[in-house]
Tab-separated table of C-alpha atoms and ligand atoms in Angstrom:
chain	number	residue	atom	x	y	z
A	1	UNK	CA	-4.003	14.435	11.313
A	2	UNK	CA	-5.765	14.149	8.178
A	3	UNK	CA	-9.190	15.407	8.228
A	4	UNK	CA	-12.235	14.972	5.634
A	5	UNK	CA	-14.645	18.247	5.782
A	6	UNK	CA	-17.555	17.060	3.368
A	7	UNK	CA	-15.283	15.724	0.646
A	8	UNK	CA	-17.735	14.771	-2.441
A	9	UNK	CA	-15.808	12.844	-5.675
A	10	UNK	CA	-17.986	13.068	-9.244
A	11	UNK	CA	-16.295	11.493	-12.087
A	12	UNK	CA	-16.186	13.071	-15.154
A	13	UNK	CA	-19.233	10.467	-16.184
A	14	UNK	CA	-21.401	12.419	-13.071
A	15	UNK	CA	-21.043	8.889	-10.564
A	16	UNK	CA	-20.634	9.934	-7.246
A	17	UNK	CA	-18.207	7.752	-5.929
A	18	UNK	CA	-17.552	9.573	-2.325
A	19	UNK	CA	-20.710	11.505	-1.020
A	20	UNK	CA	-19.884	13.774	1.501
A	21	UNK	CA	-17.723	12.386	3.563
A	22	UNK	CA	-16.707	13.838	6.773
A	23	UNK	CA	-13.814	12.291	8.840
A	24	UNK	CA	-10.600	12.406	10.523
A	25	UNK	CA	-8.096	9.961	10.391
A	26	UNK	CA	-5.532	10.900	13.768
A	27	UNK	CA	-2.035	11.419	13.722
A	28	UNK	CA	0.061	8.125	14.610
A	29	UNK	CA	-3.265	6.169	14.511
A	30	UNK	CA	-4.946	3.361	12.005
A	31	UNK	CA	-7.618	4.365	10.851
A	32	UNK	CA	-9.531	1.917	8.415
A	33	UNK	CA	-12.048	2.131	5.721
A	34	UNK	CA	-13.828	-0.776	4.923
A	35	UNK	CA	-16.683	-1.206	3.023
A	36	UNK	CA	-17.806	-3.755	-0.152
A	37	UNK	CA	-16.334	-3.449	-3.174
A	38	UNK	CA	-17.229	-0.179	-5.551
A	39	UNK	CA	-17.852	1.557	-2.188
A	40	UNK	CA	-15.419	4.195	-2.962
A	41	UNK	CA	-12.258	3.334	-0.458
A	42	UNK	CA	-9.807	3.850	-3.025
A	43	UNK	CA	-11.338	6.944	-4.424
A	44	UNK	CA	-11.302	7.857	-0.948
A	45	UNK	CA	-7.631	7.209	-0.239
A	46	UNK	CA	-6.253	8.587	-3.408
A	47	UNK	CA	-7.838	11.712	-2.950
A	48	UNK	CA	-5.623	12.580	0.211
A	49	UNK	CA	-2.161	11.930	-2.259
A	50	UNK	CA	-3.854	13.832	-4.974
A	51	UNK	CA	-3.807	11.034	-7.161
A	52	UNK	CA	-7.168	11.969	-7.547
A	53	UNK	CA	-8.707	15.419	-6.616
A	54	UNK	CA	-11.654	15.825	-4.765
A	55	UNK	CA	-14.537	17.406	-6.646
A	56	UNK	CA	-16.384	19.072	-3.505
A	57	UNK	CA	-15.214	19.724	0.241
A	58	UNK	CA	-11.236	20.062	1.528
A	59	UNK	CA	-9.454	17.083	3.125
A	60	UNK	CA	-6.508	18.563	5.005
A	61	UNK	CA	-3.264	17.478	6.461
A	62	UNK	CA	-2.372	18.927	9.539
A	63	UNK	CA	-4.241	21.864	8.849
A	64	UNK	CA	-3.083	22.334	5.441
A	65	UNK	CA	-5.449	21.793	2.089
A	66	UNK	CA	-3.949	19.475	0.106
A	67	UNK	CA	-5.115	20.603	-2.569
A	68	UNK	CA	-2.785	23.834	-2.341
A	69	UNK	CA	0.102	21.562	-1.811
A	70	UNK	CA	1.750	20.460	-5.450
A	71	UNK	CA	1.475	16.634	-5.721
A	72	UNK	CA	5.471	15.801	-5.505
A	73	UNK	CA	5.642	17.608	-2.537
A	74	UNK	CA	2.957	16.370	-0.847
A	75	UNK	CA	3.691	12.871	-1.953
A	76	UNK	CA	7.509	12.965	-0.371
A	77	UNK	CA	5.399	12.578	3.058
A	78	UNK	CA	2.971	10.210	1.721
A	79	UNK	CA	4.002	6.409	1.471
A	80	UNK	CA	1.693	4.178	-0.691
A	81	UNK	CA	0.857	0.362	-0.720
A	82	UNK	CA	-0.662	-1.300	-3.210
A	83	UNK	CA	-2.303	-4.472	-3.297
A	84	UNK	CA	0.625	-7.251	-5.284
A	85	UNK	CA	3.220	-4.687	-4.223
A	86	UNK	CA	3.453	-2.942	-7.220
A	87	UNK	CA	7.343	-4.113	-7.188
A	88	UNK	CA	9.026	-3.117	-10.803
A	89	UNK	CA	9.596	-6.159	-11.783
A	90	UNK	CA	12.905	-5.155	-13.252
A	91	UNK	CA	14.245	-4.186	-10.418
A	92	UNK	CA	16.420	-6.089	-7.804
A	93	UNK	CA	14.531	-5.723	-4.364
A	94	UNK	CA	17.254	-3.287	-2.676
A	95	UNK	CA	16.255	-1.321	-5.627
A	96	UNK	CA	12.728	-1.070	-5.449
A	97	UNK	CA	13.043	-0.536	-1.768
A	98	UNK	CA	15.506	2.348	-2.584
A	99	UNK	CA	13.176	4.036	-5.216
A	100	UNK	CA	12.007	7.310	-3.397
A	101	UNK	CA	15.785	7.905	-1.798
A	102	UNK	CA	16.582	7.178	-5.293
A	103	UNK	CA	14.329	9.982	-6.668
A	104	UNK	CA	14.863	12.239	-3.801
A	105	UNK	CA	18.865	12.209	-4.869
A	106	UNK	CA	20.478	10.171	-1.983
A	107	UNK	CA	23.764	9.057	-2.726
A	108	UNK	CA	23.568	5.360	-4.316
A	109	UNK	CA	24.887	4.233	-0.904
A	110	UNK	CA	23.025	6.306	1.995
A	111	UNK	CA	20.138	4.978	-0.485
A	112	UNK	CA	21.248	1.200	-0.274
A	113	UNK	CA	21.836	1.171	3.589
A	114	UNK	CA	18.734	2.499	4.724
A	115	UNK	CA	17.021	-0.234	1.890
A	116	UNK	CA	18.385	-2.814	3.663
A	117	UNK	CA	17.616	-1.456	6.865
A	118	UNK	CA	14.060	-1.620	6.316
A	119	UNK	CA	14.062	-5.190	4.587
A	120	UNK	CA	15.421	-6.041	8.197
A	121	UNK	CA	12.312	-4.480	9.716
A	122	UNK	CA	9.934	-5.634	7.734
A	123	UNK	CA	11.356	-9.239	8.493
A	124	UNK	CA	12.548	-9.810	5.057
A	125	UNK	CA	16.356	-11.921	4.790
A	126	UNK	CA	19.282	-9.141	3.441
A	127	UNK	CA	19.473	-12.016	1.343
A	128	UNK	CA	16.212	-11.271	-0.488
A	129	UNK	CA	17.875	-8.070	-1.226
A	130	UNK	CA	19.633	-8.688	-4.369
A	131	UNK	CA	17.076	-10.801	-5.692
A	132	UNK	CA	13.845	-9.956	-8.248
A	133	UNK	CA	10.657	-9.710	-7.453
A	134	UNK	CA	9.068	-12.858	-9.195
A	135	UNK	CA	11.912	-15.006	-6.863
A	136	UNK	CA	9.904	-13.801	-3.915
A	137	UNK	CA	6.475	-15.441	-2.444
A	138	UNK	CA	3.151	-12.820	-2.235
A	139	UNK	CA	3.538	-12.184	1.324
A	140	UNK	CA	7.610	-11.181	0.666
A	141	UNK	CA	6.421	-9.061	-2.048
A	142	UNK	CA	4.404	-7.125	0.061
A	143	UNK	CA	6.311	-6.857	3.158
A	144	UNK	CA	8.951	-5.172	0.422
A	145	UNK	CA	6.310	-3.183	-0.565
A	146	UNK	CA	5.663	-1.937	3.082
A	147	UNK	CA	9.302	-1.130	3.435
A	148	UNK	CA	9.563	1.190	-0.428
A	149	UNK	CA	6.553	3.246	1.211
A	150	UNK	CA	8.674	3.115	4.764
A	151	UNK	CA	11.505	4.352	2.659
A	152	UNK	CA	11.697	7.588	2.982
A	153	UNK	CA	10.645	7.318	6.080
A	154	UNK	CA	6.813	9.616	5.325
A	155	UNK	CA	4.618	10.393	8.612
A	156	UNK	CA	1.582	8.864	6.682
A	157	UNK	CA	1.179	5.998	5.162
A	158	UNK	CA	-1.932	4.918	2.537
A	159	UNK	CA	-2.713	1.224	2.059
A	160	UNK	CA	-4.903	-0.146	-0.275
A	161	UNK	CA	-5.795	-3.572	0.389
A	162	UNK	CA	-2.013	-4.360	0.597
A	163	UNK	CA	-3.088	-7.807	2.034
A	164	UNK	CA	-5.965	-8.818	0.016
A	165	UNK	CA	-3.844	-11.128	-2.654
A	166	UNK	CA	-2.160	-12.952	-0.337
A	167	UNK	CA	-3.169	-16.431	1.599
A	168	UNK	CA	-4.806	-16.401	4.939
A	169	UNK	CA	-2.131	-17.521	7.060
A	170	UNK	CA	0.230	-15.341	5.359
A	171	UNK	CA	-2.090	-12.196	5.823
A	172	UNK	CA	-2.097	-12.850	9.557
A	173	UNK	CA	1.281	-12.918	9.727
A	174	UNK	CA	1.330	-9.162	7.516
A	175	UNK	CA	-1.077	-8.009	9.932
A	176	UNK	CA	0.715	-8.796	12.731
A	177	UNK	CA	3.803	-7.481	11.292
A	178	UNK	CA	2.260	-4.354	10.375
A	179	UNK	CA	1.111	-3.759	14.298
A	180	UNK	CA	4.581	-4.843	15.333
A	181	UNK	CA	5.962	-1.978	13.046
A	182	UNK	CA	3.429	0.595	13.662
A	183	UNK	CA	3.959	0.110	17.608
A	184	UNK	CA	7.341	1.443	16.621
A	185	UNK	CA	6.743	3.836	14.200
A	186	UNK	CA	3.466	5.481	14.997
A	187	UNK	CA	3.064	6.259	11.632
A	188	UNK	CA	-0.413	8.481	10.368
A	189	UNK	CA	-1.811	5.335	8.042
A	190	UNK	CA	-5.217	5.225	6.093
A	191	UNK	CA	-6.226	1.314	5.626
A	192	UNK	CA	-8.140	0.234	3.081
A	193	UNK	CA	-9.746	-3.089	3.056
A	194	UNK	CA	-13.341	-4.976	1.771
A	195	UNK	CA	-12.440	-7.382	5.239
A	196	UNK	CA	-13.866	-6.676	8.219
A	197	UNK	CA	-12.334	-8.761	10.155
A	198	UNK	CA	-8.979	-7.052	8.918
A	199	UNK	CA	-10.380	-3.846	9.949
A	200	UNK	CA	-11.685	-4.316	13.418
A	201	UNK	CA	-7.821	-6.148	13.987
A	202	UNK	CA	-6.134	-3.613	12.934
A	203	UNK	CA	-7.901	-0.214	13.363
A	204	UNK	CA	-7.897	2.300	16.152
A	205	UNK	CA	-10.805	3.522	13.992
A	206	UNK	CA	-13.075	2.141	11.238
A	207	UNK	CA	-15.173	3.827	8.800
A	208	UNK	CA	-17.468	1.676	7.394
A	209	UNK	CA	-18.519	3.237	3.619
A	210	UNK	CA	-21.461	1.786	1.501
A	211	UNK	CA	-21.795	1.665	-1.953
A	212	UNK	CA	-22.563	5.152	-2.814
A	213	UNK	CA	-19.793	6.447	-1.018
A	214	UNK	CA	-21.452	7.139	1.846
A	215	UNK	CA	-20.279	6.927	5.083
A	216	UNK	CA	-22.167	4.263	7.307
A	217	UNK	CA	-20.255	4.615	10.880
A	218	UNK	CA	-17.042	5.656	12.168
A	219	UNK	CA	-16.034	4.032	15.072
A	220	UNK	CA	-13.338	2.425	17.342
A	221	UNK	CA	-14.211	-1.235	16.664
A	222	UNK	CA	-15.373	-2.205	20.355
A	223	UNK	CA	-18.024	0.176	19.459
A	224	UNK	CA	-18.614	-0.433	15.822
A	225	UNK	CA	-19.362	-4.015	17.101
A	226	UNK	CA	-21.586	-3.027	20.479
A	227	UNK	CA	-23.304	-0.406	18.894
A	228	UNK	CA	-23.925	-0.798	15.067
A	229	UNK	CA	-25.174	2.102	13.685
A	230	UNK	CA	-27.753	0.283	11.101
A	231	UNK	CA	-28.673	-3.004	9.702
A	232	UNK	CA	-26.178	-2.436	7.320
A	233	UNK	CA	-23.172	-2.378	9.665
A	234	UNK	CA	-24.873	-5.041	11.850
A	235	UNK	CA	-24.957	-7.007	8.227
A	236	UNK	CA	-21.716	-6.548	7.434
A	237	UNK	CA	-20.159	-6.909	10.713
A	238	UNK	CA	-21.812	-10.362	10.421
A	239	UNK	CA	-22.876	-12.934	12.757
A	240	UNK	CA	-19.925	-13.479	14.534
A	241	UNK	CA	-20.173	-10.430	15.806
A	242	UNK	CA	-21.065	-11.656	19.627
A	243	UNK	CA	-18.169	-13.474	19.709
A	244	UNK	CA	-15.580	-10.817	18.191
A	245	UNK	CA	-17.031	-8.875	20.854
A	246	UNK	CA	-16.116	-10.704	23.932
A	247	UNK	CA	-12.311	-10.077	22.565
A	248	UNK	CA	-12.900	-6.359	24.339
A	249	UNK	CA	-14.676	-7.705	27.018
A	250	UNK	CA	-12.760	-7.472	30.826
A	251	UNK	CA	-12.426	-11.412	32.450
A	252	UNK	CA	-11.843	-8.865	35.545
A	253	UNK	CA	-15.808	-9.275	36.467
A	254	UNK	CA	-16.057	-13.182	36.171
A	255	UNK	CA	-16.885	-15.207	39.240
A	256	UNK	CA	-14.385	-17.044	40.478
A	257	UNK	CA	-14.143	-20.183	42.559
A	258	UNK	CA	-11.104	-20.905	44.750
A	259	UNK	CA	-13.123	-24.513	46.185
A	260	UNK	CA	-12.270	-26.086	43.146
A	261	UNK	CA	-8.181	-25.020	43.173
A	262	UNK	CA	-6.451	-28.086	45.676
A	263	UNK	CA	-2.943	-28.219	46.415
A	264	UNK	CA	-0.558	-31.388	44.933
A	265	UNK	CA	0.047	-32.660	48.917
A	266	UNK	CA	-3.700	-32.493	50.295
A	267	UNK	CA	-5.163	-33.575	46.872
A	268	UNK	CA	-5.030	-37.248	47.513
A	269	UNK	CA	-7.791	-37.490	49.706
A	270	UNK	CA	-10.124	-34.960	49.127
A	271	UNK	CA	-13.040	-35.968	47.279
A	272	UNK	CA	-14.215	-34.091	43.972
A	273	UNK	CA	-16.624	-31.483	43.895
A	274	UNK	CA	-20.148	-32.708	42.804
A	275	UNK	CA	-20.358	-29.207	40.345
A	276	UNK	CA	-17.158	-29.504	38.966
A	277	UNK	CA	-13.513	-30.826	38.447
A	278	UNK	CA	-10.964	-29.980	40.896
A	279	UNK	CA	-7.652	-28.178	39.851
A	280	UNK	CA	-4.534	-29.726	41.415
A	281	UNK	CA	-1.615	-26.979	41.815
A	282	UNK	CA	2.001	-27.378	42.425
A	283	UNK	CA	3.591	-25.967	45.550
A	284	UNK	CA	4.385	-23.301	43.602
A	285	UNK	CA	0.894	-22.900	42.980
A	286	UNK	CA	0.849	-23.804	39.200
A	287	UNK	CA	-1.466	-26.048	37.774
A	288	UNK	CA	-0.787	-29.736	37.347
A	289	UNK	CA	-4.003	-30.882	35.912
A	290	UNK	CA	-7.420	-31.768	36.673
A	291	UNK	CA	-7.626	-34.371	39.742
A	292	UNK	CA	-8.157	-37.688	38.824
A	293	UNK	CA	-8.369	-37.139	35.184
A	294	UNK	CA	-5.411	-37.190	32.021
A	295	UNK	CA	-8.099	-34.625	30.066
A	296	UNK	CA	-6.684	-30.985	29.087
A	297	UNK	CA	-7.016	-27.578	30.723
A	298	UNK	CA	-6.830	-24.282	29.280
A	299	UNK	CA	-5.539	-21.213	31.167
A	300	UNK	CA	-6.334	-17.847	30.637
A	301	UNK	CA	-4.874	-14.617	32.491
A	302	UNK	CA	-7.407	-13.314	34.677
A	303	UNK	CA	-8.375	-9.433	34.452
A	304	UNK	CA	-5.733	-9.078	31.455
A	305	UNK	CA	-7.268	-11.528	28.922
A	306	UNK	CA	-10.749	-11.105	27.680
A	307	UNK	CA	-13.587	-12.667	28.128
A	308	UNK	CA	-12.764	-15.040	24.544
A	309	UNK	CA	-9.419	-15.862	25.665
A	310	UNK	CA	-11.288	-17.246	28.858
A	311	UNK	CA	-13.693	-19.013	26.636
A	312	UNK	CA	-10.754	-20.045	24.511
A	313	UNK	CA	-9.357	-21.688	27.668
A	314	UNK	CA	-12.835	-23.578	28.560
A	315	UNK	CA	-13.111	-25.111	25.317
A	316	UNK	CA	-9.972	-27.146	25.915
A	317	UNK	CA	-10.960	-28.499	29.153
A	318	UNK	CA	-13.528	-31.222	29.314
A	319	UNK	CA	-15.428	-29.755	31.505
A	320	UNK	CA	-16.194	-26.589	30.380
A	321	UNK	CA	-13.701	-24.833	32.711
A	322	UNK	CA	-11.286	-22.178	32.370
A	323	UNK	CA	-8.534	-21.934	34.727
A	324	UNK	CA	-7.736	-18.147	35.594
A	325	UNK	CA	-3.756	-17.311	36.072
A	326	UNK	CA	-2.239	-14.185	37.563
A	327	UNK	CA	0.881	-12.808	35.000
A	328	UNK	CA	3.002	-15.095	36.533
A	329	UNK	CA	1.023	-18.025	35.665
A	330	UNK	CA	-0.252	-19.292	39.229
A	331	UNK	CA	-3.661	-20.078	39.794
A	332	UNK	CA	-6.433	-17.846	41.102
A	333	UNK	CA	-9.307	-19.361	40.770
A	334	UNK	CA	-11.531	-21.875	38.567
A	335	UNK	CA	-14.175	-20.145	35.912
A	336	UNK	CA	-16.842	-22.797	36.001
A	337	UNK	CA	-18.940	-23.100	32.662
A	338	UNK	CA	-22.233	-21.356	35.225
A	339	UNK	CA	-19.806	-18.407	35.576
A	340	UNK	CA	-18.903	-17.963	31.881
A	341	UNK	CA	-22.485	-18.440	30.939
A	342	UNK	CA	-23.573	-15.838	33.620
A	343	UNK	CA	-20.672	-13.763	32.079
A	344	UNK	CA	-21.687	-13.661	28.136
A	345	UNK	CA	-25.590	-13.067	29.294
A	346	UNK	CA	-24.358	-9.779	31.206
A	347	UNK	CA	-22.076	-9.149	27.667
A	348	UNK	CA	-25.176	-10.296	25.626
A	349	UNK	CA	-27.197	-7.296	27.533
A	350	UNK	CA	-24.725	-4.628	27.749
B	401	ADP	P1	-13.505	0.554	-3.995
B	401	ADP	O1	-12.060	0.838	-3.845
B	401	ADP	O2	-14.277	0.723	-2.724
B	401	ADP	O3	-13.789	-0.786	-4.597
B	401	ADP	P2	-13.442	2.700	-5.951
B	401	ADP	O4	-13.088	3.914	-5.167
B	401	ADP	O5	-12.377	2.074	-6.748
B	401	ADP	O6	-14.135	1.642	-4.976
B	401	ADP	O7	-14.629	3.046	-6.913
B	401	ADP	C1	-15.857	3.594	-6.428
B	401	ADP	C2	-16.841	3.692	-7.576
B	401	ADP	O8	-16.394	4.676	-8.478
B	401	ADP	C3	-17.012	2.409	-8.347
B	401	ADP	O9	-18.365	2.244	-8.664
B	401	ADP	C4	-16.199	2.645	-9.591
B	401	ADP	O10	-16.737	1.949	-10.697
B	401	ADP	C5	-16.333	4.128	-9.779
B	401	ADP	N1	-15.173	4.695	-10.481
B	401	ADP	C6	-13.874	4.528	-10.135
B	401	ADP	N2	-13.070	5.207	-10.985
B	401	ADP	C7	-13.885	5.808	-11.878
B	401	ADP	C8	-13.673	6.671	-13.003
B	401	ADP	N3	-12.438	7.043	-13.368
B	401	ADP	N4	-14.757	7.096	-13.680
B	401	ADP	C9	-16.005	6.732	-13.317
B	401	ADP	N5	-16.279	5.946	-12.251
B	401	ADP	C10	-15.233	5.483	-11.540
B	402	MG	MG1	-10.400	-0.359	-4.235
C-alpha cells in the first residue's frame, strides 16, 4: 500500500503544485489520478519514486517513508511508464526490455529470457525482439515499455499517461491489455491520466486533482459518477455521465415479459402482441428472430450484464427491445422499451 499523509510539493519558484494531499493507493489495486493538465499528477507520481521529493507530509510504502529509503533501492521495486515509451532508441527491443536485469547484474542470458518472456505477455511477436524501436508502431512501443517496467518484476508500478500518444483504437486495445495483465499480476500501480474516461475504465479508485493540486474526490468510479463531490467533478465527469453510469447498474431488477417469448412450433399461428414484437425461440430455447419480421435483435445476459449492455441490445432491435439470455444464451424473457424506460427513471433517481 502506498499511502499519502498530507503530502504538500513547493517548487523552488514557491508554486504549489500538490496541496495537501491525503490518499492511499491499495496494494494489488489501480488506483488513478486524473485531473486537467498542470493539475499536479506527475508531481504527484514522481514523488512516491523520489524522482521528486515531497516538500511537506510523508507518503509511505507499506509502512515505510520513502523518503528514508535511498532512491536505487527504492526504485528496484518501482517500475515506471512513460508516455512514448521512453525506449533508447539505440537499443534493440530485447535490450531495452532487459535494462533493469541488466543493471541489477543478471547474467546476459537469465536477462534475455525473462525479456522475451514479457514481450510474450505483453502481446508483442519474439520477433519484435531484435528489432529498434523506430521499426515499431506507438502502441508496440508502449506495450514494450509496459514489459521494461514489468522487468524486474517490481510490486508497484507508476504510469504516466503511458497511453495518451497513441490512437484511440490502439489505446483501447492497451487498456484492455493492461487489465488482462494486471488480473494476473495484481501489481500495486498509480495511473496517471488527463482522460476520464481512461480512469473510470481502468481504476479500482480515482482521485480526481484540480489545478492547484488539490484533491477534488477519491472514489471507486460507480461512486465518483453517482455521487460527484462538486460541480467540478460533475464538470469533468461530463455529460455522459448518466449513461457511463448504467455500465454499474444490475439488469437483475428489470421487468421482464415471458408473453412476448413463443416457441418455433406454436409460432405460426399465434397472433402478435398489440405492445410489442414477439420473440420466436428454437426448441432449444434460443432465439430465432422476431416473428414475422427479417429486422435485428440484440441480446443481453440478464442479471450479469448491466443495465447499458441491455440498452446496447435494444438499440439493435427495431423495436426498442432487448432480449434477456441466461449464460447459456437461452431466452428468459423480453425487456420491452416501457421496462427499460421504467428502469433508467429508477437509475435516474437513485
Ligand atoms: P500534470 O502532470 O498534472 O500536468 P505537473 O505535476 O507536471 O502536472 O505540474 C503541476 C504544476 O507544477 C504545473 O503548473 C507545472 O507548471 C508546475 N511545475 C512542474 N515542475 C515544476 C518545476 N520544476 N518548477 C516549478 N513549477 C513546476
Ligand atoms: Mg503530467
Amino acid at each position: 500500500m502506498i499511502t499519502f499523509d498530507s503530502v504538500t510539493k513547493r517548487y523552488p519558484d514557491g508554486f504549489v503544485a500538490v496541496d495537501d494531499l491525503s490518499i492511499e493507493a491499495e496494494t494489488g489495486r489501480i488506483t488513478v489520478l486524473v485531473g486537467p493538465s498542470g493539475c499536479g499528477k506527475t508531481t504527484t507520481l514522481r514523488m512516491i519514486n523520489r524522482m521528486i521529493d515531497a516538500t511537506e507530509g510523508q507518503i509511505l510504502l507499506d509502512g515505510a517513508d520513502v523518503k528514508k529509503i535511498d532512491p536505487p533501492t527504492l526504485r528496484r521495486g518501482i517500475g515506471y511508464v512513460i508516455q512514448q515509451a521512453g525506449l533508447f532508441p539505440h537499443r534493440k527491443i530485447v535490450d531495452n526490455v532487459a535494462t533493469v536485469p541488466y543493471l541489477l547484474g543478471w547474467d546476459k542470458k537469465k536477462a534475455r529470457d525473462r525479456a522475451m518472456e514479457l514481450l510474450e505477455r505483453v502481446g508483442l511477436d519474439p520477433k519484435m525482439a531484435q528489432r529498434y524501436p523506430f521499426q515499431l508502431s506507438g502502441g508496440q512501443q508502449q506495450r514494450v515499455g509496459v514489459a521494461r517496467a514489468l522487468a524486474a518484476d517490481p510490486p508497484v508500478l507508476l504510469m504516466d499517461e503511458p497511453f495518451s500518444a497513441v490512437d484511440p483504437i490502439v489505446r483501447t486495445s492497451l487498456q484492455e491489455e493492461l487489465l488482462r495483465l494486471q488480473s494476473e499480476l495484481n501489481k500495486t500501480i498509480v495511473f496517471v491520466t488527463h482522460d476520464i474516461d481512461e480512469a473510470i475504465k481502468l481504476g479500482d479508485k480515482v482521485a480526481v486533482l484540480r489545478v492547484g493540486g488539490k484533491l477534488a474526490q477519491f472514489a471507486a468510479p460507480k461512486t465518483l459518477l453517482s455521487e460527484p463531490a462538486d460541480d467540478f467533478v460533475r464538470e469533468f465527469l461530463g455529460r455522459d455521465r448518466g449513461i457511463r453510469r448504467l455500465s454499474f447498474i444490475s439488469t437483475e431488477h428489470l421487468r421482464l415479459r415471458t408473453d412476448l417469448v413463443v416457441s418455433s412450433s406454436a409460432a405460426s399461428g399465434s397472433a402478435a402482441a398489440s405492445d410489442g414484437l414477439l420473440m420466436v425461440v428454437s426448441e432449444d430455447g434460443r432465439p430465432v428472430g422476431w416473428q414475422g419480421s427479417d429486422e435485428p435483435f440484440g441480446t443481453y445476459v440478464h442479471g450479469k450484464d448491466s443495465l447499458r449492455a441491455a440498452l446496447d441490445a435494444a438499440l439493435l432491435s427495431p423495436s426498442g427491445q432487448a432480449v434477456a439470455v441466461d449464460p447459456e444464451g437461452k431466452v428468459v424473457g423480453i425487456a420491452t422499451r416501457e421496462a427499460l424506460d421504467a428502469a433508467l427513471a429508477e437509475a435516474a433517481d437513485g
